[in-house]
Tab-separated table of C-alpha atoms in Angstrom:
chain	number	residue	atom	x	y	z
A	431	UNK	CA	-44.476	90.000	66.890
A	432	UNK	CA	-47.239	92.292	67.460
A	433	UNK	CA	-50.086	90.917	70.253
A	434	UNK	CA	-53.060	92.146	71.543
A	435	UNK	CA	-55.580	91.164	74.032
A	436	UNK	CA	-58.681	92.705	75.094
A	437	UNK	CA	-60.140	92.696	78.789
A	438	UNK	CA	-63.141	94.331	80.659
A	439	UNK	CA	-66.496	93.323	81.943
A	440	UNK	CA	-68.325	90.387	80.613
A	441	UNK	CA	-71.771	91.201	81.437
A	442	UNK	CA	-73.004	95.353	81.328
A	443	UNK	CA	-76.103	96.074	82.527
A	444	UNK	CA	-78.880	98.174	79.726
A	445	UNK	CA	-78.395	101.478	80.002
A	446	UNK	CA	-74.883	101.403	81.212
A	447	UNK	CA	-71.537	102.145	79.580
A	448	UNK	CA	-69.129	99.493	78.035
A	449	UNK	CA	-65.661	99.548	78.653
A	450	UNK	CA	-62.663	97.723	77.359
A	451	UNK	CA	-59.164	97.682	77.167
A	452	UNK	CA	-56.723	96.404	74.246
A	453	UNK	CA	-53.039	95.545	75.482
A	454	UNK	CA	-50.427	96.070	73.083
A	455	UNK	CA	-47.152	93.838	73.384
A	456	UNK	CA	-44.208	93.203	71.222
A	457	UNK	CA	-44.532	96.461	70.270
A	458	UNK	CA	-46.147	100.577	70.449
A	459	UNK	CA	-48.742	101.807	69.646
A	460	UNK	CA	-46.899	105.310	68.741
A	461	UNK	CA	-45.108	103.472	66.322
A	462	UNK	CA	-46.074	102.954	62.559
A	463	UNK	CA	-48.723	104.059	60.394
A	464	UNK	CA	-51.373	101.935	62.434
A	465	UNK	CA	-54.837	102.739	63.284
A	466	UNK	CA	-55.618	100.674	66.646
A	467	UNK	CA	-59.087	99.638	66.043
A	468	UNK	CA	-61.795	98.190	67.770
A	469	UNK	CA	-64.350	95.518	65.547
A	470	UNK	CA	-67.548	93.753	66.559
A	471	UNK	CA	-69.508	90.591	65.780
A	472	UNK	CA	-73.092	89.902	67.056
A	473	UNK	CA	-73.077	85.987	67.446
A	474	UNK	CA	-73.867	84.686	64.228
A	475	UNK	CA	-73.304	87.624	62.479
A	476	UNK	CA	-70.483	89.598	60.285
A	477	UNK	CA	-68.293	92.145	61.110
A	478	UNK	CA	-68.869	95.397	62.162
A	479	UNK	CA	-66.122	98.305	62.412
A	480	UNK	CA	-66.656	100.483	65.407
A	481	UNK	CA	-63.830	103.055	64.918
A	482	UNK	CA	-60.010	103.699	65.719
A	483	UNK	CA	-57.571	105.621	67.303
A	484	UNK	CA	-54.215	107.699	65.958
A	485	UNK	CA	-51.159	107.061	67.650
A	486	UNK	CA	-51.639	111.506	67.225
A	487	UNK	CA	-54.896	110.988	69.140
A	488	UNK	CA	-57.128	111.031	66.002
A	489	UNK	CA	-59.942	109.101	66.489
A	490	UNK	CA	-63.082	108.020	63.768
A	491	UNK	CA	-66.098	106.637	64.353
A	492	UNK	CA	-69.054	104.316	62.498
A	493	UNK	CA	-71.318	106.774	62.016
A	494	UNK	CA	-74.119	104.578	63.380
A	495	UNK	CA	-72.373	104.505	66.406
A	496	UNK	CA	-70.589	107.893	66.732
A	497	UNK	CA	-73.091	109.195	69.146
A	498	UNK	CA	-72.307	106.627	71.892
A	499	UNK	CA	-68.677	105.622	71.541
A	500	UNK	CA	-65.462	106.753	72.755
A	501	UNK	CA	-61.861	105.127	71.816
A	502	UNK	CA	-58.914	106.280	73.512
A	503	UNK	CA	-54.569	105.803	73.249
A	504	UNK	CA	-52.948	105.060	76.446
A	505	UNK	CA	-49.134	105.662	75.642
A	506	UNK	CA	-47.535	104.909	79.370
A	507	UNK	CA	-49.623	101.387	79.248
A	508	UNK	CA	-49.212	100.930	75.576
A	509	UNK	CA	-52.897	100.276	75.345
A	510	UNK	CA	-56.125	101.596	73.640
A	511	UNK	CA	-59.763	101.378	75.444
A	512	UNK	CA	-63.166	101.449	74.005
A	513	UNK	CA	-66.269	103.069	75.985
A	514	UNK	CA	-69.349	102.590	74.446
A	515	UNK	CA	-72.421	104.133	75.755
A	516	UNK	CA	-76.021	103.575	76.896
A	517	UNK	CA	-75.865	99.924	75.724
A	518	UNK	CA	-78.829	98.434	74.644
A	519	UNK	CA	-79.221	94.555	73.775
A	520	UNK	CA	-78.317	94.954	70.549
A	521	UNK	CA	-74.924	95.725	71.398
A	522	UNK	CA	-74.340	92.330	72.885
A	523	UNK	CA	-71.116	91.005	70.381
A	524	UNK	CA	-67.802	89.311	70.547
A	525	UNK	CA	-65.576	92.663	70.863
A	526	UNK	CA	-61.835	92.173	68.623
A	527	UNK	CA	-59.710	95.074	69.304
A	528	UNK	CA	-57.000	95.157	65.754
A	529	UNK	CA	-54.199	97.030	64.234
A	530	UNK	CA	-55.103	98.684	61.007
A	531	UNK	CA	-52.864	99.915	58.706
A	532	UNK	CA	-54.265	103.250	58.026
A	533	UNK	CA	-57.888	102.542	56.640
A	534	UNK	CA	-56.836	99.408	54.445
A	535	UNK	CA	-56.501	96.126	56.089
A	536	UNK	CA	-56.320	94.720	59.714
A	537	UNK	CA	-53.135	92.533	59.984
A	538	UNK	CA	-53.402	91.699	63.883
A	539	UNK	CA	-56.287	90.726	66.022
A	540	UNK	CA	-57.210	89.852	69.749
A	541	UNK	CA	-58.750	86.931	70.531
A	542	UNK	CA	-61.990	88.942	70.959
A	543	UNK	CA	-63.841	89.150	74.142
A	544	UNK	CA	-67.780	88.542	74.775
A	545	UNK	CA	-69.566	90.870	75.877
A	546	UNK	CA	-73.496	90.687	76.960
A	547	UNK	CA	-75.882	93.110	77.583
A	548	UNK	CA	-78.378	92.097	80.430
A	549	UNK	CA	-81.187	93.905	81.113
B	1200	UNK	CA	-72.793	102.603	53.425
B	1201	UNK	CA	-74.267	99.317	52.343
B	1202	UNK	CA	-72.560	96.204	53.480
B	1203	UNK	CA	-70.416	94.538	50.250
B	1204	UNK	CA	-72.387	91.577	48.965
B	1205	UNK	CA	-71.478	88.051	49.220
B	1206	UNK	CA	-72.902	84.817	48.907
B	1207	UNK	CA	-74.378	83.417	52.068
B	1208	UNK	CA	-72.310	79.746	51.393
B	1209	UNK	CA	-70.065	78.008	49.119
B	1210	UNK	CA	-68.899	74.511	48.926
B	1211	UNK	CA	-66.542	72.553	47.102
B	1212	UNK	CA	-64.412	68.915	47.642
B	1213	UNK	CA	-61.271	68.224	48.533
B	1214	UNK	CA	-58.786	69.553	45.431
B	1215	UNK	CA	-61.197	71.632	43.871
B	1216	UNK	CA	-60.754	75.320	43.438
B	1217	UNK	CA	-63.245	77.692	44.707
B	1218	UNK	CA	-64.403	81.151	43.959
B	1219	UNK	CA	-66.485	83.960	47.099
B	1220	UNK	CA	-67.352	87.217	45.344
B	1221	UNK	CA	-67.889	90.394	46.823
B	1222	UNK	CA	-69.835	92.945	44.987
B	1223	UNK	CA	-69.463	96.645	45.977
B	1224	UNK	CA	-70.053	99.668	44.097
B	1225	UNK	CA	-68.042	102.562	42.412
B	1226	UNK	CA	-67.907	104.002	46.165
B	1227	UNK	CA	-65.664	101.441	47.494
B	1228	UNK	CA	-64.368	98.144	45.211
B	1229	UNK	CA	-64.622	100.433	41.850
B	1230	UNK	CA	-62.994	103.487	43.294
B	1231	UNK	CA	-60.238	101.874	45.610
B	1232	UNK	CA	-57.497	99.049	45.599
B	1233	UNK	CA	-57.522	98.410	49.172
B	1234	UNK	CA	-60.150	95.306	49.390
B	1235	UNK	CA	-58.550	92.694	51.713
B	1236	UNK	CA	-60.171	89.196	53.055
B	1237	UNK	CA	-60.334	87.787	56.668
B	1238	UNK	CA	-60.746	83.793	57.188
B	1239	UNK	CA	-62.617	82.937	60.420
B	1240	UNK	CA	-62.747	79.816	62.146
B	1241	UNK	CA	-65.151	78.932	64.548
B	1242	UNK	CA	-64.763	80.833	67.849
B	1243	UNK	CA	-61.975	82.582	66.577
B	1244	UNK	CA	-60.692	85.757	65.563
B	1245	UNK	CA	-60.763	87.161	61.987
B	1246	UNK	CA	-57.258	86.119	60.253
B	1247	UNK	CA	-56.124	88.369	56.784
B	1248	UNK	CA	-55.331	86.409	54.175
B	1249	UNK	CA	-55.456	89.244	51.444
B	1250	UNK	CA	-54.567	92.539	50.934
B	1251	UNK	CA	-54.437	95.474	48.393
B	1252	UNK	CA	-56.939	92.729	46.732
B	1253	UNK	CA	-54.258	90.179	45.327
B	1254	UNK	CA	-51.378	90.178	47.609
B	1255	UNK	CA	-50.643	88.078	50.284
B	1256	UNK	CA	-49.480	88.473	53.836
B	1257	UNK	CA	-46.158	86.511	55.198
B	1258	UNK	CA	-47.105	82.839	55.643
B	1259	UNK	CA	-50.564	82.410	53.915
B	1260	UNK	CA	-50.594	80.108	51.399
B	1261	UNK	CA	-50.547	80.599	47.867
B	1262	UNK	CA	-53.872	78.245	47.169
B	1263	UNK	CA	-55.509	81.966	48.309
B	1264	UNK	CA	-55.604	84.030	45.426
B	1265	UNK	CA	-57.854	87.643	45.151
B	1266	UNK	CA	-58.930	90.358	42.103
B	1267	UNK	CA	-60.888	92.504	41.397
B	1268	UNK	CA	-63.363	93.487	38.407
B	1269	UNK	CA	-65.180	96.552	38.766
B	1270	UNK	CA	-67.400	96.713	40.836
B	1271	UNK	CA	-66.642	92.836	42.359
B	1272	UNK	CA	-63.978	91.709	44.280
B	1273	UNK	CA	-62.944	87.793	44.353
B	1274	UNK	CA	-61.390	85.566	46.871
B	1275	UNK	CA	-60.083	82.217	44.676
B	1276	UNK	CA	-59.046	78.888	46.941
B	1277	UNK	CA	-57.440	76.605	44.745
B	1278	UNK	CA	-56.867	73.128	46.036
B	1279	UNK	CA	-59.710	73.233	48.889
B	1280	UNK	CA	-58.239	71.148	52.147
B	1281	UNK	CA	-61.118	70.504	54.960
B	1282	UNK	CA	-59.229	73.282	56.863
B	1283	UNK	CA	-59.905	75.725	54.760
B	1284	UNK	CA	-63.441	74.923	56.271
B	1285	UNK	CA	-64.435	78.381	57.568
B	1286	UNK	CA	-65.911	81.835	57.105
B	1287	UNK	CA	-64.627	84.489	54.775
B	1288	UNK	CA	-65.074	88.152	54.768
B	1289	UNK	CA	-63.999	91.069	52.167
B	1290	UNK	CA	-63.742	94.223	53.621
B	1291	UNK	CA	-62.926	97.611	50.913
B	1292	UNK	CA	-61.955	101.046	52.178
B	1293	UNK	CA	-64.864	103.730	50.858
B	1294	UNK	CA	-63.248	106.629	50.886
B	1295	UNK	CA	-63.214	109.447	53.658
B	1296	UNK	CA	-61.608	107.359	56.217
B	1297	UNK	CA	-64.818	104.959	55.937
B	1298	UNK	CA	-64.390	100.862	55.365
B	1299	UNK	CA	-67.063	98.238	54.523
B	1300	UNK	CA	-67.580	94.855	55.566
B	1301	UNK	CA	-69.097	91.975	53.717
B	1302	UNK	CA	-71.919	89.668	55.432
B	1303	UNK	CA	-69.391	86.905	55.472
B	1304	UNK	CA	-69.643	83.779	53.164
B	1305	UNK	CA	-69.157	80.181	54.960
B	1306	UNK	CA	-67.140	77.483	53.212
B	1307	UNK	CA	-67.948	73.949	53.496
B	1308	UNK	CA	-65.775	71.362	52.156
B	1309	UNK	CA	-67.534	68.302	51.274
């Protein structure tokens, strides 16, 4: 059974850059026809898709975000991080890293992790 | 692309049946068959409950039924429980690698 949990910084500073990490277990992320995925939700708010990465290295962005975000494969960790940007307060969310398969539906998902952006 | 459409809340009692619609556009409900719907619970993460608009993933119950009509997408719960109690989201694929949330409907059970 396919887990994932997501870690990094709680708090990022305006301005700075975002990072976080998704751990894979009970299974790889070069295996499958998954796109590992990274989703966010602004408290209060709905879901927003942020973008995913290939186990091939293919990545694909929201294009609202494409300027500012990064999403990476880690094969020898069997993990996938997310670097977003020049954060401003608006990117303040709960973060949920999931595994996609292909474009269509998202059958796993961390536990999400908060993330605030302090000024 | 726009967000998908659905109502902001929906209630019903214990035992009734329920309906959330999600209203797209030729773009993404009318063109595809890959809408799917997440529950959420409070303070938790986003669970799938349907896929490939009607089916069902291993171990959700079969009181969660989805279709699809044109442009509109529908998430049925049939014999509401007060866990059921929670938010709901569609979500379609749009073509060129792109997908589309809703804005999330909250059920209340009465």
């Amino acid at each position: 059974q396919v887990q994932l949990q997501e870690s990094g910084p709680g708090l990022v500073k305006s301005s700075q850059t975002l990072s976080l990490t998704c751990s894979v277990s009970g299974g790889s992320v070069t295996t499958g026809t998954y796109y590992w995925s990274w989703i966010r939700q602004p408290a209060g708010k709905g879901l927003e898709w942020i973008g995913y990465v290939y186990k091939s290295g293919h990545t694909n962005y929201n294009p609202s975000l494409k300027s500012r975000v990064s999403i990476s494969l880690d094969t020898s960790k069997n993990d996938f991080s997310l670097r977003l940007n020049s954060v401003t307060a608006a990117d303040t969310a709960v973060y949920f890293c999931s595994r996609w398969y292909y474009d269509f539906w998202g059958d796993v998902w961390g536990k999400g992790t908060t993330v605030i952006v302090s000024s | 692309q726009s967000a998908l459409a659905q109502p902001a809340s929906v209630s019903g009692s214990p035992g009734q049946s329920i309906t959330i619609s999600c209203a797209g556009s030729s773009s993404d409900i009318g063109a595809f068959d890959f809408v799917s719907w997440y529950q959420q619970h409070p303070g938790k993460a986003p669970r799938l409950i349907i896929y490939d608009v009607s089916k069902r993933p291993s171990g959700i119950s079969d009181r969660f039924s989805g279709s699809k009509s044109g442009n509109t997408a529908s998430l049925t719960i049939s014999g509401l429980q007060t866990e059921d109690e929670a938010d709901f989201y569609c979500c379609s694929y749009a073509g060129d690698s792109t997908r589309v949330f809703g804005g999330g409907t909250k059920v209340t059970v009465l």
